[in-house]
Short mmCIF file of C-alpha atoms in Angstrom, two decimals:
data_model
loop_
_atom_site.label_atom_id
_atom_site.label_comp_id
_atom_site.label_asym_id
_atom_site.label_seq_id
_atom_site.Cartn_x
_atom_site.Cartn_y
_atom_site.Cartn_z
CA MET D 1 0.00 0.00 0.00
CA THR D 2 1.43 3.36 -1.07
CA THR D 3 2.17 5.64 1.87
CA VAL D 4 0.28 8.93 1.69
CA ASP D 5 0.91 11.87 4.00
CA ARG D 6 -1.93 11.86 6.53
CA THR D 7 -1.21 15.27 8.02
CA PRO D 8 -3.93 17.89 7.50
CA ILE D 9 -3.14 21.33 6.15
CA GLN D 10 -3.71 24.40 8.32
CA ALA D 11 -7.39 25.32 8.16
CA LYS D 12 -7.84 29.04 7.58
CA LEU D 13 -10.35 31.82 7.34
CA ILE D 14 -10.06 33.58 3.98
CA ILE D 15 -11.42 37.13 4.02
CA GLY D 16 -10.79 39.55 1.19
CA GLY D 17 -7.84 37.47 0.04
CA GLU D 18 -6.21 37.47 3.49
CA GLU D 19 -5.63 34.13 5.21
CA LEU D 20 -6.22 34.06 8.97
CA THR D 21 -5.37 31.31 11.45
CA VAL D 22 -7.27 32.88 14.36
CA GLY D 23 -10.96 33.75 14.63
CA SER D 24 -13.07 35.34 17.34
CA GLY D 25 -15.28 32.23 17.41
CA GLY D 26 -12.53 30.25 19.12
CA THR D 27 -11.39 26.88 17.83
CA PHE D 28 -12.85 23.50 16.96
CA THR D 29 -10.87 20.38 17.78
CA HIS D 30 -10.95 18.31 14.62
CA ILE D 31 -11.31 14.60 15.31
CA ASN D 32 -10.13 12.09 12.73
CA PRO D 33 -13.20 9.92 11.97
CA ALA D 34 -10.98 6.92 11.27
CA THR D 35 -9.09 6.97 14.57
CA GLY D 36 -11.15 9.08 16.96
CA LYS D 37 -8.04 11.11 17.75
CA ALA D 38 -7.63 14.88 17.61
CA GLN D 39 -5.63 15.94 14.58
CA ALA D 40 -6.00 19.73 14.28
CA GLU D 41 -7.38 22.89 15.84
CA VAL D 42 -9.66 24.70 13.40
CA PRO D 43 -10.04 28.48 13.77
CA LEU D 44 -13.69 29.54 13.85
CA ALA D 45 -15.16 32.77 12.60
CA GLY D 46 -17.36 34.77 14.92
CA ALA D 47 -19.62 37.72 14.18
CA LYS D 48 -16.59 39.99 13.75
CA GLU D 49 -15.03 38.01 10.90
CA THR D 50 -18.41 37.31 9.32
CA ASN D 51 -19.19 41.02 9.11
CA GLN D 52 -15.73 41.65 7.67
CA ALA D 53 -16.21 38.96 5.04
CA VAL D 54 -19.58 40.33 3.97
CA ALA D 55 -18.10 43.83 3.70
CA CYS D 56 -15.27 42.49 1.52
CA ALA D 57 -17.72 40.57 -0.65
CA LYS D 58 -19.91 43.64 -1.06
CA GLU D 59 -16.94 45.75 -2.13
CA ALA D 60 -15.72 43.04 -4.52
CA PHE D 61 -19.19 42.74 -6.03
CA GLU D 62 -18.92 46.19 -7.59
CA VAL D 63 -15.82 44.99 -9.44
CA TRP D 64 -16.93 41.43 -10.18
CA ARG D 65 -20.33 42.32 -11.63
CA LYS D 66 -18.58 44.63 -14.12
CA THR D 67 -16.02 42.00 -15.07
CA SER D 68 -16.78 40.88 -18.61
CA PRO D 69 -18.65 37.58 -18.91
CA THR D 70 -15.81 36.14 -20.99
CA GLN D 71 -13.32 36.99 -18.26
CA ARG D 72 -15.52 35.39 -15.60
CA ARG D 73 -15.73 32.35 -17.86
CA ASP D 74 -11.96 32.17 -18.25
CA LEU D 75 -11.31 32.59 -14.52
CA LEU D 76 -13.76 29.83 -13.60
CA ASN D 77 -12.20 27.56 -16.21
CA LYS D 78 -8.81 28.28 -14.67
CA LEU D 79 -10.20 27.33 -11.26
CA ALA D 80 -11.52 24.09 -12.77
CA ASP D 81 -8.04 23.42 -14.20
CA LEU D 82 -6.49 23.92 -10.77
CA ILE D 83 -9.01 21.58 -9.14
CA VAL D 84 -7.90 18.85 -11.55
CA GLU D 85 -4.22 19.66 -11.03
CA ASN D 86 -4.74 19.37 -7.27
CA ALA D 87 -7.04 16.35 -7.39
CA ASP D 88 -4.57 14.24 -5.43
CA GLU D 89 -4.49 16.80 -2.62
CA PHE D 90 -8.29 17.09 -2.53
CA GLN D 91 -8.41 13.29 -2.44
CA ARG D 92 -5.98 13.20 0.48
CA LEU D 93 -7.77 15.92 2.44
CA SER D 94 -11.18 14.29 1.91
CA THR D 95 -9.89 11.14 3.57
CA ILE D 96 -8.24 13.07 6.40
CA GLU D 97 -11.23 15.21 7.29
CA GLY D 98 -14.24 13.05 6.40
CA GLY D 99 -12.95 9.49 6.46
CA THR D 100 -13.88 8.91 2.81
CA PRO D 101 -12.03 5.82 1.53
CA TYR D 102 -8.97 7.14 -0.30
CA SER D 103 -9.67 4.98 -3.36
CA MET D 104 -13.03 6.73 -3.80
CA ALA D 105 -12.21 10.23 -2.58
CA VAL D 106 -10.84 11.48 -5.90
CA ALA D 107 -14.41 11.50 -7.22
CA GLY D 108 -15.07 14.67 -5.23
CA ALA D 109 -12.46 16.56 -7.22
CA MET D 110 -13.73 15.22 -10.53
CA ILE D 111 -17.32 16.21 -9.77
CA GLY D 112 -16.28 19.59 -8.36
CA GLU D 113 -14.31 20.25 -11.55
CA GLU D 114 -17.28 19.20 -13.71
CA TRP D 115 -19.65 21.64 -12.02
CA THR D 116 -17.14 24.49 -12.05
CA ARG D 117 -16.39 24.04 -15.74
CA TYR D 118 -20.04 23.61 -16.66
CA TYR D 119 -21.01 26.94 -15.12
CA ALA D 120 -17.92 28.62 -16.52
CA GLY D 121 -19.55 27.90 -19.86
CA TRP D 122 -22.71 29.73 -18.81
CA ALA D 123 -20.96 32.96 -17.79
CA ASP D 124 -21.07 34.45 -21.30
CA LYS D 125 -24.48 33.04 -22.21
CA LEU D 126 -26.73 34.78 -19.71
CA ASP D 127 -29.25 36.77 -21.68
CA GLY D 128 -32.68 38.30 -21.38
CA GLN D 129 -35.48 38.48 -23.89
CA VAL D 130 -37.53 41.02 -25.77
CA VAL D 131 -41.23 41.05 -24.86
CA SER D 132 -43.34 41.07 -28.01
CA HIS D 133 -46.82 42.48 -28.55
CA THR D 134 -46.80 45.08 -25.79
CA PRO D 135 -50.11 46.96 -25.35
CA GLY D 136 -48.66 50.42 -25.94
CA ASP D 137 -46.03 49.52 -28.53
CA GLU D 138 -43.29 49.94 -25.94
CA LEU D 139 -40.01 48.16 -26.36
CA ILE D 140 -39.73 45.94 -23.29
CA TYR D 141 -36.79 43.68 -22.59
CA THR D 142 -35.51 41.78 -19.60
CA VAL D 143 -32.03 41.78 -18.09
CA PRO D 144 -30.73 39.07 -15.72
CA GLU D 145 -29.02 40.79 -12.78
CA PRO D 146 -26.87 39.26 -10.02
CA TYR D 147 -28.20 39.56 -6.47
CA GLY D 148 -24.94 40.70 -4.88
CA VAL D 149 -23.50 38.87 -1.89
CA ILE D 150 -24.65 35.25 -1.56
CA GLY D 151 -24.40 33.39 1.74
CA ILE D 152 -23.39 29.76 1.21
CA ILE D 153 -23.69 27.21 4.02
CA ILE D 154 -22.63 23.64 3.28
CA THR D 155 -22.52 20.43 5.23
CA TRP D 156 -19.64 18.00 5.71
CA ASN D 157 -20.40 15.23 3.20
CA GLY D 158 -18.89 15.93 -0.21
CA PRO D 159 -17.78 19.51 0.52
CA LEU D 160 -15.98 20.07 -2.79
CA ILE D 161 -19.04 18.87 -4.69
CA SER D 162 -21.24 21.32 -2.78
CA LEU D 163 -18.77 24.13 -3.46
CA GLY D 164 -18.88 23.39 -7.18
CA MET D 165 -22.67 23.23 -7.18
CA LYS D 166 -23.07 26.60 -5.46
CA VAL D 167 -20.01 28.78 -5.98
CA ALA D 168 -19.61 28.27 -9.73
CA PRO D 169 -23.13 29.37 -10.78
CA ALA D 170 -23.13 32.22 -8.26
CA LEU D 171 -19.87 33.61 -9.68
CA ALA D 172 -20.83 32.94 -13.29
CA ALA D 173 -23.90 35.13 -12.75
CA GLY D 174 -21.79 37.96 -11.30
CA ASN D 175 -22.36 37.46 -7.56
CA THR D 176 -19.77 37.28 -4.80
CA VAL D 177 -19.92 34.74 -1.99
CA VAL D 178 -19.29 34.18 1.70
CA ILE D 179 -18.98 30.47 2.40
CA LYS D 180 -19.45 28.78 5.77
CA PRO D 181 -18.17 25.22 5.45
CA ALA D 182 -18.88 22.72 8.20
CA GLU D 183 -16.24 22.82 10.91
CA GLN D 184 -15.81 19.05 10.43
CA THR D 185 -14.53 19.57 6.87
CA PRO D 186 -12.46 22.78 6.77
CA PHE D 187 -9.39 21.56 4.89
CA VAL D 188 -10.97 21.04 1.47
CA ALA D 189 -12.65 24.45 1.73
CA THR D 190 -9.35 26.11 2.63
CA LEU D 191 -7.59 24.62 -0.39
CA PHE D 192 -10.51 25.62 -2.62
CA GLY D 193 -10.20 29.23 -1.47
CA GLN D 194 -6.45 29.22 -2.03
CA LEU D 195 -6.85 27.86 -5.56
CA ALA D 196 -9.48 30.51 -6.36
CA LYS D 197 -6.90 33.19 -5.57
CA GLN D 198 -4.28 31.33 -7.60
CA ALA D 199 -6.71 31.23 -10.52
CA GLY D 200 -6.85 35.02 -10.50
CA ILE D 201 -10.33 35.46 -9.06
CA PRO D 202 -10.22 38.89 -7.37
CA ASP D 203 -9.85 39.13 -3.60
CA GLY D 204 -13.18 39.29 -1.81
CA VAL D 205 -15.14 37.47 -4.50
CA ILE D 206 -14.79 34.21 -2.55
CA ASN D 207 -14.57 34.37 1.26
CA ILE D 208 -14.38 31.26 3.43
CA LEU D 209 -15.34 31.13 7.09
CA PRO D 210 -15.19 27.91 9.08
CA GLY D 211 -17.52 28.78 11.91
CA ALA D 212 -20.12 27.62 14.35
CA VAL D 213 -23.70 28.78 14.92
CA GLU D 214 -22.86 32.44 15.60
CA SER D 215 -21.15 32.81 12.24
CA ALA D 216 -24.06 31.23 10.35
CA GLN D 217 -26.65 33.35 12.15
CA THR D 218 -24.70 36.53 11.48
CA LEU D 219 -24.30 35.62 7.81
CA ILE D 220 -27.98 34.87 7.27
CA ALA D 221 -29.20 37.99 9.07
CA HIS D 222 -26.73 40.42 7.48
CA LYS D 223 -28.54 43.08 5.45
CA ASP D 224 -25.95 42.94 2.67
CA VAL D 225 -26.39 39.20 2.12
CA LYS D 226 -29.09 39.11 -0.53
CA LYS D 227 -29.71 35.37 -0.81
CA VAL D 228 -28.81 32.20 1.08
CA THR D 229 -28.17 28.72 -0.28
CA PHE D 230 -27.88 25.80 2.13
CA THR D 231 -27.09 22.10 1.98
CA GLY D 232 -27.88 20.12 5.11
CA GLY D 233 -30.78 18.68 7.08
CA PRO D 234 -34.40 19.77 7.61
CA ILE D 235 -33.91 20.71 11.29
CA THR D 236 -31.22 23.28 10.50
CA ALA D 237 -33.09 24.36 7.37
CA ARG D 238 -36.13 25.35 9.40
CA LYS D 239 -33.97 27.63 11.55
CA ILE D 240 -32.38 29.17 8.47
CA LEU D 241 -35.77 29.72 6.86
CA ALA D 242 -37.07 31.41 9.99
CA GLN D 243 -34.18 33.87 9.84
CA CYS D 244 -34.60 34.40 6.11
CA ALA D 245 -38.32 35.02 6.56
CA GLU D 246 -37.62 37.67 9.18
CA HIS D 247 -35.55 39.57 6.61
CA LEU D 248 -37.67 38.58 3.56
CA LYS D 249 -34.60 36.94 2.08
CA PRO D 250 -34.83 34.20 -0.58
CA ALA D 251 -33.17 30.85 0.00
CA VAL D 252 -32.32 27.63 -1.83
CA LEU D 253 -32.43 24.47 0.28
CA GLU D 254 -30.88 21.14 -0.71
CA LEU D 255 -31.83 18.82 2.12
CA GLY D 256 -32.17 15.14 2.84
CA GLY D 257 -33.86 12.24 1.15
CA LYS D 258 -35.34 8.79 1.56
CA SER D 259 -35.13 7.72 -2.06
CA ALA D 260 -36.98 4.63 -3.26
CA ASN D 261 -35.28 2.12 -5.56
CA ILE D 262 -38.08 0.20 -7.32
CA VAL D 263 -37.12 -3.15 -8.86
CA PHE D 264 -39.69 -4.93 -11.03
CA ASP D 265 -39.82 -8.66 -11.77
CA ASP D 266 -38.67 -8.19 -15.36
CA ASP D 267 -35.29 -6.97 -14.10
CA ALA D 268 -34.44 -10.54 -13.00
CA PRO D 269 -31.73 -11.02 -15.67
CA ASN D 270 -29.83 -8.09 -14.14
CA MET D 271 -30.36 -9.10 -10.53
CA MET D 272 -26.72 -9.18 -9.41
CA GLU D 273 -25.95 -5.85 -11.06
CA THR D 274 -29.06 -4.34 -9.49
CA ALA D 275 -28.22 -5.78 -6.07
CA GLN D 276 -24.65 -4.48 -6.25
CA HIS D 277 -25.91 -1.01 -7.18
CA ALA D 278 -28.53 -1.11 -4.41
CA VAL D 279 -25.93 -2.00 -1.78
CA GLY D 280 -23.15 0.18 -3.12
CA MET D 281 -25.29 3.30 -3.31
CA SER D 282 -26.98 2.86 0.07
CA VAL D 283 -24.62 1.38 2.66
CA SER D 284 -21.17 1.45 1.04
CA LEU D 285 -20.62 4.79 -0.70
CA LEU D 286 -19.74 7.44 1.92
CA ALA D 287 -20.95 4.92 4.52
CA GLY D 288 -24.51 5.83 3.54
CA GLN D 289 -24.01 9.52 4.29
CA GLY D 290 -25.58 10.92 1.13
CA CYS D 291 -28.77 12.84 0.51
CA GLU D 292 -30.00 11.13 -2.68
CA PHE D 293 -28.85 7.60 -1.92
CA PRO D 294 -31.48 4.87 -2.58
CA THR D 295 -31.99 3.79 1.02
CA ARG D 296 -35.36 2.11 0.39
CA LEU D 297 -35.32 -0.95 -1.88
CA LEU D 298 -38.76 -1.91 -3.21
CA VAL D 299 -38.76 -5.35 -4.86
CA GLN D 300 -41.63 -7.02 -6.70
CA GLU D 301 -42.74 -10.28 -5.12
CA GLY D 302 -41.63 -12.55 -8.00
CA ILE D 303 -37.93 -11.88 -7.36
CA TYR D 304 -38.10 -10.66 -3.77
CA ASP D 305 -36.51 -13.65 -2.03
CA GLN D 306 -33.66 -13.89 -4.53
CA MET D 307 -32.97 -10.16 -4.27
CA VAL D 308 -32.96 -10.26 -0.46
CA GLU D 309 -30.47 -13.12 -0.58
CA ALA D 310 -28.23 -11.29 -3.07
CA VAL D 311 -28.29 -8.05 -1.07
CA THR D 312 -27.53 -9.89 2.16
CA THR D 313 -24.53 -11.64 0.63
CA ILE D 314 -23.09 -8.47 -0.90
CA ALA D 315 -23.64 -6.33 2.21
CA SER D 316 -22.12 -8.95 4.50
CA HIS D 317 -18.91 -9.10 2.46
CA LEU D 318 -18.17 -5.38 2.31
CA LYS D 319 -14.81 -4.49 3.82
CA ILE D 320 -15.13 -2.03 6.69
CA GLY D 321 -12.06 -0.29 7.98
CA ASP D 322 -9.06 1.88 7.31
CA PRO D 323 -10.01 4.49 4.70
CA TRP D 324 -6.39 4.50 3.48
CA ASP D 325 -6.55 0.79 2.63
CA PRO D 326 -7.41 0.39 -1.10
CA LYS D 327 -9.48 -2.70 -0.27
CA THR D 328 -11.79 -0.78 2.07
CA THR D 329 -15.29 -0.22 0.70
CA VAL D 330 -16.94 1.22 3.83
CA GLY D 331 -15.16 3.90 5.83
CA PRO D 332 -16.15 5.52 9.12
CA LEU D 333 -19.09 7.77 9.85
CA ILE D 334 -18.23 11.42 10.41
CA ASN D 335 -17.98 11.12 14.21
CA ALA D 336 -18.99 9.15 17.30
CA ASP D 337 -22.25 11.08 17.64
CA ALA D 338 -23.29 9.81 14.22
CA VAL D 339 -22.67 6.22 15.31
CA THR D 340 -24.80 6.76 18.42
CA ARG D 341 -27.61 8.32 16.38
CA VAL D 342 -27.62 5.58 13.73
CA GLN D 343 -27.44 2.82 16.34
CA GLY D 344 -30.39 4.38 18.13
CA MET D 345 -32.51 4.24 14.96
CA ILE D 346 -31.51 0.62 14.37
CA ASP D 347 -32.32 -0.37 17.96
CA ARG D 348 -35.73 1.29 17.78
CA ALA D 349 -36.48 -0.52 14.52
CA ILE D 350 -35.61 -3.85 16.13
CA GLU D 351 -37.60 -3.12 19.29
CA SER D 352 -40.68 -2.08 17.31
CA ASN D 353 -40.50 -5.09 14.95
CA ALA D 354 -40.29 -2.72 11.99
CA GLY D 355 -38.57 -5.39 9.92
CA ARG D 356 -36.26 -8.39 9.88
CA LEU D 357 -32.58 -7.61 10.46
CA ILE D 358 -30.57 -9.58 7.88
CA ALA D 359 -27.17 -7.85 7.98
CA GLY D 360 -25.20 -5.67 10.36
CA GLY D 361 -27.02 -3.83 13.09
CA GLN D 362 -24.15 -2.77 15.32
CA PRO D 363 -20.99 -0.64 15.49
CA VAL D 364 -17.71 -2.20 14.40
CA GLU D 365 -14.73 -2.16 16.74
CA LEU D 366 -11.34 -2.25 15.03
CA ASP D 367 -7.86 -2.73 16.44
CA GLY D 368 -4.74 -0.61 16.69
CA GLU D 369 -4.88 3.04 15.67
CA LEU D 370 -8.40 2.49 14.31
CA ALA D 371 -9.78 1.42 17.71
CA GLY D 372 -11.37 4.81 18.37
CA GLY D 373 -12.85 5.24 14.90
CA SER D 374 -16.55 5.73 14.14
CA TYR D 375 -17.35 2.53 12.28
CA MET D 376 -20.80 1.06 11.67
CA ALA D 377 -21.63 -2.26 10.07
CA PRO D 378 -23.62 -2.04 6.82
CA THR D 379 -27.13 -2.80 8.00
CA VAL D 380 -30.05 -4.24 6.05
CA PHE D 381 -33.64 -4.83 7.13
CA ALA D 382 -36.04 -6.95 5.05
CA ASP D 383 -39.85 -7.21 5.21
CA VAL D 384 -39.99 -3.64 6.50
CA ASP D 385 -43.23 -1.89 7.39
CA PRO D 386 -43.37 1.09 4.97
CA GLN D 387 -44.86 3.28 7.70
CA SER D 388 -42.21 2.50 10.32
CA ASP D 389 -39.78 5.16 11.49
CA ILE D 390 -36.80 3.42 9.88
CA ALA D 391 -38.64 3.51 6.53
CA GLN D 392 -39.99 7.04 6.85
CA HIS D 393 -37.00 8.97 8.19
CA GLU D 394 -33.55 9.64 6.82
CA VAL D 395 -30.87 7.67 8.69
CA PHE D 396 -27.79 9.21 7.05
CA GLY D 397 -25.75 6.14 7.70
CA PRO D 398 -25.26 2.63 6.26
CA VAL D 399 -28.83 1.37 6.61
CA LEU D 400 -30.98 -0.10 3.82
CA VAL D 401 -34.63 -1.15 4.21
CA ILE D 402 -36.32 -3.58 1.83
CA HIS D 403 -40.05 -3.69 1.02
CA LYS D 404 -42.02 -6.25 -0.98
CA PHE D 405 -44.71 -5.10 -3.41
CA LYS D 406 -47.16 -6.84 -5.74
CA THR D 407 -48.31 -4.23 -8.23
CA GLU D 408 -46.97 -1.12 -9.90
CA GLU D 409 -49.58 0.94 -8.09
CA GLU D 410 -48.50 -0.41 -4.71
CA ALA D 411 -44.85 0.39 -5.47
CA ILE D 412 -45.73 3.97 -6.34
CA GLU D 413 -47.80 4.31 -3.18
CA ILE D 414 -44.92 3.09 -1.00
CA ALA D 415 -42.38 5.23 -2.82
CA ASN D 416 -44.48 8.37 -2.34
CA SER D 417 -45.33 7.66 1.31
CA THR D 418 -42.52 9.69 2.91
CA GLU D 419 -42.26 13.45 3.37
CA TYR D 420 -39.07 13.51 1.30
CA GLY D 421 -38.88 13.99 -2.45
CA LEU D 422 -35.30 14.19 -3.67
CA GLY D 423 -34.48 11.10 -5.73
CA GLY D 424 -36.03 7.97 -7.15
CA TYR D 425 -34.72 4.86 -8.94
CA ILE D 426 -36.47 2.40 -11.26
CA ARG D 427 -35.29 -0.97 -12.59
CA THR D 428 -37.38 -2.47 -15.41
CA GLN D 429 -37.06 -3.66 -19.01
CA ASP D 430 -40.46 -2.17 -19.92
CA VAL D 431 -39.81 1.32 -21.26
CA LYS D 432 -43.47 2.34 -21.06
CA ARG D 433 -43.63 1.29 -17.43
CA ALA D 434 -40.38 3.12 -16.71
CA HIS D 435 -41.73 6.43 -17.94
CA ARG D 436 -45.15 5.82 -16.39
CA VAL D 437 -43.65 5.21 -12.95
CA ALA D 438 -41.20 8.09 -13.34
CA ALA D 439 -44.13 10.41 -13.99
CA ALA D 440 -45.93 9.15 -10.88
CA LEU D 441 -43.02 9.51 -8.45
CA GLN D 442 -43.20 12.67 -6.36
CA THR D 443 -39.51 13.43 -6.44
CA GLY D 444 -37.05 15.80 -8.06
CA PHE D 445 -34.81 13.36 -9.96
CA VAL D 446 -35.61 9.87 -11.25
CA HIS D 447 -32.92 7.42 -12.43
CA ILE D 448 -33.96 4.57 -14.72
CA ASN D 449 -31.80 1.43 -14.95
CA GLY D 450 -28.73 2.97 -13.41
CA SER D 451 -27.38 6.24 -12.14
CA ARG D 452 -24.30 8.39 -12.02
CA ASN D 453 -23.18 11.11 -9.70
CA ILE D 454 -25.28 14.26 -9.91
CA PRO D 455 -24.63 15.67 -13.42
CA ALA D 456 -24.03 19.40 -13.66
CA CYS D 457 -26.13 19.69 -16.81
CA ALA D 458 -29.44 18.70 -15.21
CA PRO D 459 -31.50 20.45 -12.52
CA PHE D 460 -31.29 18.75 -9.13
CA GLY D 461 -33.46 19.46 -6.11
CA GLY D 462 -36.48 18.16 -4.32
CA LEU D 463 -39.67 19.00 -2.52
CA GLY D 464 -41.10 18.52 0.94
CA LEU D 465 -38.42 17.73 3.52
CA SER D 466 -35.91 17.57 0.66
CA GLY D 467 -36.06 21.34 0.26
CA TYR D 468 -36.72 23.57 -2.73
CA GLY D 469 -34.88 25.39 -5.47
CA LYS D 470 -32.60 23.86 -8.08
CA GLU D 471 -28.91 23.22 -8.55
CA GLY D 472 -27.65 22.18 -11.97
CA GLY D 473 -28.51 23.13 -15.53
CA ARG D 474 -29.93 26.51 -16.49
CA PRO D 475 -32.34 26.45 -13.51
CA GLY D 476 -29.34 26.27 -11.17
CA LEU D 477 -27.96 29.44 -12.74
CA ASP D 478 -31.33 31.19 -12.59
CA GLU D 479 -31.30 30.80 -8.79
CA PHE D 480 -28.53 33.41 -8.68
CA VAL D 481 -30.11 36.10 -10.85
CA PHE D 482 -33.25 38.19 -10.73
CA LEU D 483 -34.91 39.57 -13.84
CA LYS D 484 -35.16 43.29 -14.40
CA SER D 485 -37.69 44.54 -16.96
CA VAL D 486 -36.87 47.66 -18.98
CA SER D 487 -39.52 49.54 -20.97
CA LEU D 488 -38.82 52.14 -23.67
CA ALA D 489 -41.81 54.29 -24.68
CA PRO D 490 -42.52 54.58 -28.42
#
């Protein structure tokens, strides 16, 4: 196994191009998820630094909005180039801060680069339209205008992906940003900010503030922050919305999910591929810590028993352990609190007879330097009551629930029975059925016969407890502009 430096970089606040190693919010002791040991002290922004960052972003906005669209395009493309050039470092830092298996962590850089380059291409294509057939023969046209300073708050899973999804369209549209990354994942955000400066993006256009609650509250409430975009959970989102409502401030929310993966009998020839995808995307990838992961597997009765057996076998043979080991397929959860929370949901499901436990169900204790890590066995329940808590609520950990259904109508009813609406998955060889079911699913993105990581070219976002607003495609760009109408009298 190749030895990789496991030392984190110095986490920093980046305000107006200046890098700070001290913040008025104190420090956060960063715990390595793989070992449970402290590995860094992260400086936290308080209200003071947050106000400074917003002031810098406001000042930079007057320059950035007047920067030609082609120059914004070129600068974002340069940033995308630098993300690729530093992919190995992003890969390393993702494993250090989040416990993502090193063999998989490079995907974050590739996806972050994709989103940054995609929106670089939009920078010189923003246009309005002429309104025809006006009642008084006026010439009326629309102009897309940037909001100004955008507050960006992201969570700890896939931080570089979230940065690409939010920062790139905001900058392409002419906005400036103040970013509050999660204190658990400050290293990737620090490197991102440093590369933005290296790319030539003017100081103050991108400001980065690792911070706790005070920093986020100050950012949201600040009068010069014109819009907020947030990735995280519904509980925090409600608090953010309450603050935004107080100031009549728009927001985009990308929240959680409880995505259904519907497998019909006619998919039997692809059963092993389907089972591998179902397990890999629910309890293996990021240890189940993903918003759109298909954590509910709905299987038609004709192949139900065979699918349960296949899923059990695959899940039971996943390698849990050292994220630096190339053979590891399941790394740690983000921290010990996450293990406690996930275990609590599993225990309640067992106590309430919500389903039949067929794999996992408990934390995993490893030896040596990994003894204090936050490891959880990939857990699978079969014969699950669709209305049980484990089936209705997001676990955000390596837990998959399996339901049996008879008819297409029953599958749709089960799939639509939660308050989430982010993703959906369908496996069938009947193309008419595929599109019929896709139309019936109350969710923001439906994947038929396979899936890939969230593509930048398509709008992504949900409804209900999964939030609202879009990221990706032209709709993701439109979230960062408002339309001004201009009328010229005849």
